[in-house]
PDB file of C-alpha atoms in Angstrom:
ATOM      1  CA  MET J   1       1.946 -79.079 -12.562  1.00 42.00           C
ATOM      2  CA  THR J   2       4.094 -82.082 -12.239  1.00 48.00           C
ATOM      3  CA  GLY J   3       4.694 -83.938  -8.977  1.00 61.00           C
ATOM      4  CA  ALA J   4       8.354 -83.166  -9.516  1.00 71.00           C
ATOM      5  CA  ALA J   5       7.680 -79.403  -8.950  1.00 93.00           C
ATOM      6  CA  VAL J   6       6.075 -80.151  -5.599  1.00 95.00           C
ATOM      7  CA  THR J   7       9.077 -82.534  -4.682  1.00 95.00           C
ATOM      8  CA  ASP J   8      11.490 -79.521  -5.710  1.00 96.00           C
ATOM      9  CA  VAL J   9       9.577 -77.116  -3.420  1.00 97.00           C
ATOM     10  CA  LEU J  10       9.525 -79.514  -0.501  1.00 96.00           C
ATOM     11  CA  ALA J  11      13.211 -80.192  -0.814  1.00 97.00           C
ATOM     12  CA  GLU J  12      13.959 -76.397  -0.796  1.00 96.00           C
ATOM     13  CA  LEU J  13      11.876 -75.966   2.210  1.00 96.00           C
ATOM     14  CA  ARG J  14      13.755 -78.817   3.960  1.00 96.00           C
ATOM     15  CA  ALA J  15      17.012 -77.071   3.053  1.00 96.00           C
ATOM     16  CA  LEU J  16      15.740 -73.847   4.647  1.00 96.00           C
ATOM     17  CA  ASP J  17      14.700 -75.501   7.823  1.00 93.00           C
ATOM     18  CA  ASP J  18      16.586 -73.820  10.713  1.00 92.00           C
ATOM     19  CA  PRO J  19      16.402 -75.368  14.284  1.00 91.00           C
ATOM     20  CA  ARG J  20      16.476 -71.997  15.811  1.00 91.00           C
ATOM     21  CA  ALA J  21      13.366 -70.932  13.670  1.00 90.00           C
ATOM     22  CA  ARG J  22      11.615 -74.090  14.539  1.00 90.00           C
ATOM     23  CA  ALA J  23      12.021 -73.451  18.138  1.00 92.00           C
ATOM     24  CA  VAL J  24      10.638 -69.920  17.841  1.00 88.00           C
ATOM     25  CA  ASN J  25       7.741 -71.066  15.732  1.00 85.00           C
ATOM     26  CA  ALA J  26       6.957 -73.975  18.138  1.00 88.00           C
ATOM     27  CA  ARG J  27       6.357 -71.264  20.841  1.00 86.00           C
ATOM     28  CA  HIS J  28       3.459 -70.078  18.636  1.00 83.00           C
ATOM     29  CA  GLY J  29       2.132 -73.516  17.935  1.00 85.00           C
ATOM     30  CA  ASP J  30       3.674 -73.532  14.351  1.00 87.00           C
ATOM     31  CA  ASP J  31       5.514 -76.910  13.423  1.00 90.00           C
ATOM     32  CA  HIS J  32       7.968 -75.676  10.971  1.00 90.00           C
ATOM     33  CA  GLY J  33      11.396 -74.225  10.932  1.00 91.00           C
ATOM     34  CA  VAL J  34      11.582 -71.999   7.808  1.00 94.00           C
ATOM     35  CA  ASN J  35      12.280 -68.333   8.153  1.00 93.00           C
ATOM     36  CA  LEU J  36       9.228 -66.469   6.834  1.00 93.00           C
ATOM     37  CA  THR J  37      11.202 -63.947   5.057  1.00 95.00           C
ATOM     38  CA  LYS J  38      12.930 -66.759   3.083  1.00 95.00           C
ATOM     39  CA  LEU J  39       9.610 -68.643   2.582  1.00 96.00           C
ATOM     40  CA  ARG J  40       8.201 -65.591   1.098  1.00 97.00           C
ATOM     41  CA  ALA J  41      11.109 -65.090  -1.198  1.00 97.00           C
ATOM     42  CA  LEU J  42      10.571 -68.717  -2.469  1.00 96.00           C
ATOM     43  CA  ALA J  43       6.932 -67.963  -2.961  1.00 97.00           C
ATOM     44  CA  LYS J  44       7.616 -64.872  -4.960  1.00 96.00           C
ATOM     45  CA  ARG J  45      10.119 -66.664  -7.250  1.00 95.00           C
ATOM     46  CA  LEU J  46       7.447 -69.392  -7.886  1.00 95.00           C
ATOM     47  CA  GLY J  47       4.760 -66.801  -8.748  1.00 95.00           C
ATOM     48  CA  LYS J  48       1.050 -67.318  -8.875  1.00 96.00           C
ATOM     49  CA  ARG J  49       0.518 -70.997  -9.655  1.00 95.00           C
ATOM     50  CA  GLN J  50      -2.901 -72.302  -8.606  1.00 96.00           C
ATOM     51  CA  GLU J  51      -2.338 -75.911  -9.497  1.00 96.00           C
ATOM     52  CA  LEU J  52       0.924 -76.028  -7.684  1.00 97.00           C
ATOM     53  CA  ALA J  53      -0.870 -74.315  -4.672  1.00 97.00           C
ATOM     54  CA  VAL J  54      -3.483 -77.147  -4.536  1.00 97.00           C
ATOM     55  CA  GLU J  55      -0.845 -79.732  -4.546  1.00 97.00           C
ATOM     56  CA  LEU J  56       1.331 -78.170  -1.898  1.00 97.00           C
ATOM     57  CA  TRP J  57      -1.702 -77.807   0.304  1.00 98.00           C
ATOM     58  CA  GLU J  58      -2.482 -81.547   0.002  1.00 97.00           C
ATOM     59  CA  THR J  59       1.201 -82.401   1.364  1.00 96.00           C
ATOM     60  CA  ASP J  60      -0.160 -81.560   4.798  1.00 95.00           C
ATOM     61  CA  ASP J  61       3.205 -79.899   5.326  1.00 96.00           C
ATOM     62  CA  THR J  62       2.967 -76.614   7.339  1.00 96.00           C
ATOM     63  CA  ALA J  63       5.748 -74.835   5.519  1.00 96.00           C
ATOM     64  CA  ALA J  64       4.402 -76.155   2.135  1.00 97.00           C
ATOM     65  CA  ARG J  65       0.925 -74.896   3.061  1.00 98.00           C
ATOM     66  CA  LEU J  66       2.148 -71.503   3.862  1.00 98.00           C
ATOM     67  CA  VAL J  67       3.834 -71.346   0.401  1.00 98.00           C
ATOM     68  CA  ALA J  68       0.611 -72.567  -1.159  1.00 98.00           C
ATOM     69  CA  LEU J  69      -1.318 -69.688   0.447  1.00 98.00           C
ATOM     70  CA  LEU J  70       1.098 -67.179  -1.193  1.00 98.00           C
ATOM     71  CA  VAL J  71       1.146 -68.685  -4.642  1.00 97.00           C
ATOM     72  CA  CYS J  72      -2.502 -69.504  -4.980  1.00 98.00           C
ATOM     73  CA  ARG J  73      -5.263 -67.456  -6.809  1.00 98.00           C
ATOM     74  CA  PRO J  74      -7.767 -66.798  -4.119  1.00 98.00           C
ATOM     75  CA  LYS J  75     -10.777 -66.235  -6.425  1.00 97.00           C
ATOM     76  CA  GLU J  76     -10.308 -69.788  -7.856  1.00 98.00           C
ATOM     77  CA  TYR J  77     -11.417 -71.624  -4.707  1.00 98.00           C
ATOM     78  CA  THR J  78     -14.823 -72.601  -4.175  1.00 98.00           C
ATOM     79  CA  ARG J  79     -16.750 -72.040  -1.043  1.00 98.00           C
ATOM     80  CA  ASP J  80     -16.662 -75.802  -0.088  1.00 98.00           C
ATOM     81  CA  GLU J  81     -12.869 -75.743  -0.785  1.00 98.00           C
ATOM     82  CA  LEU J  82     -12.176 -72.961   1.509  1.00 98.00           C
ATOM     83  CA  GLY J  83     -14.439 -74.532   4.253  1.00 98.00           C
ATOM     84  CA  ARG J  84     -12.448 -77.736   3.925  1.00 98.00           C
ATOM     85  CA  MET J  85      -9.013 -75.930   4.054  1.00 98.00           C
ATOM     86  CA  LEU J  86     -10.034 -74.002   7.125  1.00 98.00           C
ATOM     87  CA  ARG J  87     -10.961 -77.255   8.979  1.00 97.00           C
ATOM     88  CA  GLU J  88      -7.626 -78.741   7.944  1.00 97.00           C
ATOM     89  CA  ALA J  89      -5.669 -75.601   8.996  1.00 96.00           C
ATOM     90  CA  ARG J  90      -3.973 -76.917  12.246  1.00 88.00           C
ATOM     91  CA  ALA J  91      -1.109 -74.412  12.577  1.00 93.00           C
ATOM     92  CA  PRO J  92      -1.968 -70.992  13.675  1.00 94.00           C
ATOM     93  CA  LYS J  93      -0.024 -69.302  11.034  1.00 95.00           C
ATOM     94  CA  VAL J  94      -1.573 -71.412   8.231  1.00 97.00           C
ATOM     95  CA  HIS J  95      -5.063 -70.555   9.855  1.00 97.00           C
ATOM     96  CA  ASP J  96      -4.218 -66.766   9.858  1.00 96.00           C
ATOM     97  CA  TRP J  97      -2.760 -66.685   6.431  1.00 98.00           C
ATOM     98  CA  LEU J  98      -5.601 -68.755   4.998  1.00 98.00           C
ATOM     99  CA  VAL J  99      -8.119 -66.063   6.229  1.00 98.00           C
ATOM    100  CA  GLY J 100      -6.115 -63.033   5.687  1.00 97.00           C
ATOM    101  CA  TYR J 101      -4.468 -63.744   2.274  1.00 98.00           C
ATOM    102  CA  VAL J 102      -7.098 -66.066   0.722  1.00 98.00           C
ATOM    103  CA  VAL J 103     -10.554 -65.900   2.206  1.00 98.00           C
ATOM    104  CA  LYS J 104     -10.720 -62.104   2.424  1.00 97.00           C
ATOM    105  CA  LYS J 105     -10.022 -61.974  -1.312  1.00 97.00           C
ATOM    106  CA  SER J 106     -12.572 -64.575  -2.285  1.00 97.00           C
ATOM    107  CA  PRO J 107     -15.998 -63.845  -3.692  1.00 97.00           C
ATOM    108  CA  HIS J 108     -17.368 -66.066  -0.930  1.00 98.00           C
ATOM    109  CA  ALA J 109     -15.974 -64.116   1.958  1.00 98.00           C
ATOM    110  CA  GLU J 110     -19.271 -62.672   3.263  1.00 98.00           C
ATOM    111  CA  GLU J 111     -21.075 -65.938   2.903  1.00 98.00           C
ATOM    112  CA  LEU J 112     -18.357 -67.798   4.800  1.00 98.00           C
ATOM    113  CA  ARG J 113     -18.242 -64.930   7.458  1.00 98.00           C
ATOM    114  CA  LEU J 114     -21.790 -65.627   8.301  1.00 98.00           C
ATOM    115  CA  ALA J 115     -21.531 -69.291   8.329  1.00 98.00           C
ATOM    116  CA  TRP J 116     -18.250 -69.523  10.260  1.00 98.00           C
ATOM    117  CA  THR J 117     -19.242 -67.007  12.950  1.00 97.00           C
ATOM    118  CA  GLU J 118     -21.986 -69.396  14.143  1.00 95.00           C
ATOM    119  CA  ASP J 119     -20.049 -72.589  13.824  1.00 97.00           C
ATOM    120  CA  ALA J 120     -19.717 -74.895  16.996  1.00 97.00           C
ATOM    121  CA  ASP J 121     -15.868 -75.226  16.405  1.00 97.00           C
ATOM    122  CA  PRO J 122     -14.123 -72.235  17.979  1.00 97.00           C
ATOM    123  CA  ALA J 123     -11.312 -72.376  15.553  1.00 96.00           C
ATOM    124  CA  VAL J 124     -13.907 -71.915  12.666  1.00 98.00           C
ATOM    125  CA  ALA J 125     -15.855 -69.354  14.622  1.00 98.00           C
ATOM    126  CA  SER J 126     -12.596 -67.362  15.230  1.00 98.00           C
ATOM    127  CA  ALA J 127     -12.174 -67.172  11.372  1.00 98.00           C
ATOM    128  CA  GLY J 128     -15.751 -65.694  11.105  1.00 98.00           C
ATOM    129  CA  TRP J 129     -14.977 -63.154  13.723  1.00 98.00           C
ATOM    130  CA  ALA J 130     -11.652 -62.166  11.990  1.00 98.00           C
ATOM    131  CA  LEU J 131     -13.692 -61.567   8.845  1.00 98.00           C
ATOM    132  CA  THR J 132     -16.151 -59.571  10.765  1.00 98.00           C
ATOM    133  CA  ALA J 133     -13.431 -57.370  12.398  1.00 98.00           C
ATOM    134  CA  ASP J 134     -12.100 -56.738   8.846  1.00 97.00           C
ATOM    135  CA  ARG J 135     -15.578 -55.837   7.580  1.00 98.00           C
ATOM    136  CA  VAL J 136     -15.956 -53.444  10.635  1.00 98.00           C
ATOM    137  CA  VAL J 137     -13.107 -51.461   9.217  1.00 98.00           C
ATOM    138  CA  LYS J 138     -13.531 -51.741   5.455  1.00 97.00           C
ATOM    139  CA  LYS J 139     -17.277 -52.252   4.916  1.00 97.00           C
ATOM    140  CA  PRO J 140     -19.376 -51.660   8.052  1.00 97.00           C
ATOM    141  CA  ASP J 141     -22.590 -50.682   6.327  1.00 97.00           C
ATOM    142  CA  GLY J 142     -25.211 -53.247   7.100  1.00 96.00           C
ATOM    143  CA  LEU J 143     -23.426 -54.560  10.176  1.00 98.00           C
ATOM    144  CA  ASP J 144     -25.279 -54.442  13.512  1.00 98.00           C
ATOM    145  CA  LEU J 145     -22.334 -53.098  15.557  1.00 98.00           C
ATOM    146  CA  GLY J 146     -24.463 -52.859  18.708  1.00 98.00           C
ATOM    147  CA  GLY J 147     -25.461 -56.453  18.206  1.00 98.00           C
ATOM    148  CA  LEU J 148     -21.900 -57.391  17.731  1.00 98.00           C
ATOM    149  CA  LEU J 149     -21.006 -55.726  21.059  1.00 98.00           C
ATOM    150  CA  ASP J 150     -23.865 -57.570  22.728  1.00 98.00           C
ATOM    151  CA  VAL J 151     -22.351 -60.978  21.697  1.00 98.00           C
ATOM    152  CA  ILE J 152     -18.862 -59.939  22.688  1.00 98.00           C
ATOM    153  CA  GLU J 153     -19.861 -58.809  25.985  1.00 98.00           C
ATOM    154  CA  ALA J 154     -21.668 -61.978  26.746  1.00 98.00           C
ATOM    155  CA  GLU J 155     -19.223 -64.560  25.333  1.00 98.00           C
ATOM    156  CA  MET J 156     -15.737 -63.206  24.981  1.00 98.00           C
ATOM    157  CA  ARG J 157     -14.422 -63.718  28.529  1.00 98.00           C
ATOM    158  CA  ASP J 158     -15.076 -67.451  28.471  1.00 98.00           C
ATOM    159  CA  ALA J 159     -14.336 -68.080  24.867  1.00 98.00           C
ATOM    160  CA  PRO J 160     -11.394 -70.438  23.929  1.00 97.00           C
ATOM    161  CA  GLU J 161      -8.187 -68.667  23.194  1.00 95.00           C
ATOM    162  CA  ARG J 162      -8.162 -68.263  19.441  1.00 95.00           C
ATOM    163  CA  LEU J 163     -11.887 -67.294  19.486  1.00 98.00           C
ATOM    164  CA  GLN J 164     -11.438 -64.909  22.269  1.00 98.00           C
ATOM    165  CA  TRP J 165      -8.394 -63.216  20.449  1.00 97.00           C
ATOM    166  CA  ALA J 166     -10.641 -62.715  17.302  1.00 98.00           C
ATOM    167  CA  MET J 167     -13.499 -61.372  19.314  1.00 98.00           C
ATOM    168  CA  ASN J 168     -11.212 -58.918  21.090  1.00 98.00           C
ATOM    169  CA  THR J 169      -9.832 -57.691  17.797  1.00 98.00           C
ATOM    170  CA  CYS J 170     -13.404 -57.132  16.676  1.00 98.00           C
ATOM    171  CA  LEU J 171     -14.130 -55.214  19.897  1.00 98.00           C
ATOM    172  CA  ALA J 172     -11.106 -52.907  19.416  1.00 98.00           C
ATOM    173  CA  ARG J 173     -11.914 -52.234  15.762  1.00 98.00           C
ATOM    174  CA  ILE J 174     -15.358 -51.153  16.632  1.00 98.00           C
ATOM    175  CA  GLY J 175     -14.120 -48.818  19.271  1.00 98.00           C
ATOM    176  CA  ILE J 176     -11.322 -47.446  16.902  1.00 98.00           C
ATOM    177  CA  GLU J 177     -13.383 -46.941  13.802  1.00 97.00           C
ATOM    178  CA  HIS J 178     -16.765 -46.017  15.168  1.00 98.00           C
ATOM    179  CA  PRO J 179     -16.910 -43.266  17.740  1.00 97.00           C
ATOM    180  CA  GLY J 180     -20.651 -43.732  18.446  1.00 97.00           C
ATOM    181  CA  HIS J 181     -19.712 -47.058  19.888  1.00 98.00           C
ATOM    182  CA  ARG J 182     -16.467 -46.188  21.447  1.00 98.00           C
ATOM    183  CA  ALA J 183     -17.563 -45.484  25.027  1.00 98.00           C
ATOM    184  CA  ARG J 184     -19.264 -48.881  25.117  1.00 98.00           C
ATOM    185  CA  ALA J 185     -16.360 -50.819  23.629  1.00 98.00           C
ATOM    186  CA  LEU J 186     -14.152 -49.374  26.131  1.00 98.00           C
ATOM    187  CA  ALA J 187     -16.532 -50.205  28.909  1.00 98.00           C
ATOM    188  CA  ILE J 188     -16.703 -53.766  27.737  1.00 98.00           C
ATOM    189  CA  GLY J 189     -13.016 -54.119  27.496  1.00 98.00           C
ATOM    190  CA  GLU J 190     -12.452 -52.626  30.940  1.00 98.00           C
ATOM    191  CA  ARG J 191     -15.185 -54.835  32.571  1.00 98.00           C
ATOM    192  CA  LEU J 192     -14.083 -58.123  31.046  1.00 98.00           C
ATOM    193  CA  GLY J 193     -10.322 -57.519  31.322  1.00 98.00           C
ATOM    194  CA  VAL J 194      -9.451 -59.926  28.497  1.00 98.00           C
ATOM    195  CA  LEU J 195      -5.673 -59.704  27.520  1.00 97.00           C
ATOM    196  CA  LYS J 196      -5.149 -56.907  30.100  1.00 96.00           C
ATOM    197  CA  ASP J 197      -2.050 -58.682  31.462  1.00 94.00           C
ATOM    198  CA  TYR J 198      -0.749 -59.926  28.014  1.00 93.00           C
ATOM    199  CA  PRO J 199       3.059 -59.589  27.705  1.00 92.00           C
ATOM    200  CA  THR J 200       3.663 -56.878  25.220  1.00 89.00           C
ATOM    201  CA  PRO J 201       7.042 -56.142  23.793  1.00 88.00           C
ATOM    202  CA  GLN J 202       8.476 -52.577  24.171  1.00 88.00           C
ATOM    203  CA  GLY J 203       7.296 -50.334  21.354  1.00 88.00           C
ATOM    204  CA  CYS J 204       4.201 -52.582  20.561  1.00 92.00           C
ATOM    205  CA  THR J 205       0.627 -51.786  21.407  1.00 94.00           C
ATOM    206  CA  SER J 206      -1.045 -53.878  24.027  1.00 96.00           C
ATOM    207  CA  PRO J 207      -3.965 -56.042  22.579  1.00 97.00           C
ATOM    208  CA  TYR J 208      -6.076 -55.124  25.652  1.00 98.00           C
ATOM    209  CA  ALA J 209      -8.855 -53.391  23.993  1.00 98.00           C
ATOM    210  CA  PRO J 210      -8.967 -50.220  25.983  1.00 98.00           C
ATOM    211  CA  THR J 211      -5.267 -49.534  25.625  1.00 97.00           C
ATOM    212  CA  TRP J 212      -5.557 -50.568  21.905  1.00 97.00           C
ATOM    213  CA  ILE J 213      -8.313 -48.233  21.179  1.00 98.00           C
ATOM    214  CA  GLY J 214      -6.842 -45.411  23.211  1.00 97.00           C
ATOM    215  CA  GLU J 215      -3.533 -45.560  21.492  1.00 96.00           C
ATOM    216  CA  MET J 216      -5.037 -45.803  17.814  1.00 96.00           C
ATOM    217  CA  VAL J 217      -7.350 -42.863  18.526  1.00 97.00           C
ATOM    218  CA  ARG J 218      -4.503 -40.835  19.992  1.00 95.00           C
ATOM    219  CA  ARG J 219      -2.390 -41.563  16.892  1.00 93.00           C
ATOM    220  CA  ARG J 220      -5.216 -40.249  14.743  1.00 90.00           C
ATOM    221  CA  GLY J 221      -5.345 -37.026  16.631  1.00 87.00           C
ATOM    222  CA  GLY J 222      -8.224 -38.004  19.009  1.00 71.00           C
ATOM    223  CA  GLU J 223     -10.961 -37.750  16.282  1.00 61.00           C
ATOM    224  CA  ASP J 224     -14.484 -37.898  17.199  1.00 54.00           C
ATOM    225  CA  ALA J 225     -15.820 -38.920  13.707  1.00 43.00           C
TER     226      ALA J 225
END
């Protein structure tokens, strides 16, 4: 893909920049002003273009990196490339989309999950926990759920914000998806009190694990299996 294509995408993103969107995004730590619906429309028009995705990522522009994550082909990245990209992902939205849209679809996902969970960088470790929470739901066989709860109980309360959020998500997913561990997950959430006072918009479910678990189980009819 020519450099002109990257230049065209960057120019279109600049045209879409909206000060109001930038102010909203800034409150969440993201340094761009493009409405995400419009950004997704741009990416959809571009289609899957791996070479363009690589070049957009290298611009170090947040909006361009979000487009890159939508137009890339996840299976074409190597483990080392994904590791480098995660450490370069400064903006929370870029971090989340990289893990959710790319790494989860990569053949290296499990290997990276294991490596990242033990990483000293809490942002990297949070990606490992996000992948673990996903596996708790989709492919729990082989996971030591009790061991995960041990780590969460010991470390979540004092973890940095992003890591704490990912561990809390894993705690809630264990409680929601695995009735045999639900009572302990609820007890851990209640004792630690993480995100208990998190401001939650009306109509949304609180991220406080006991509330989150209780609401999701209620919606499923209070199933026990």
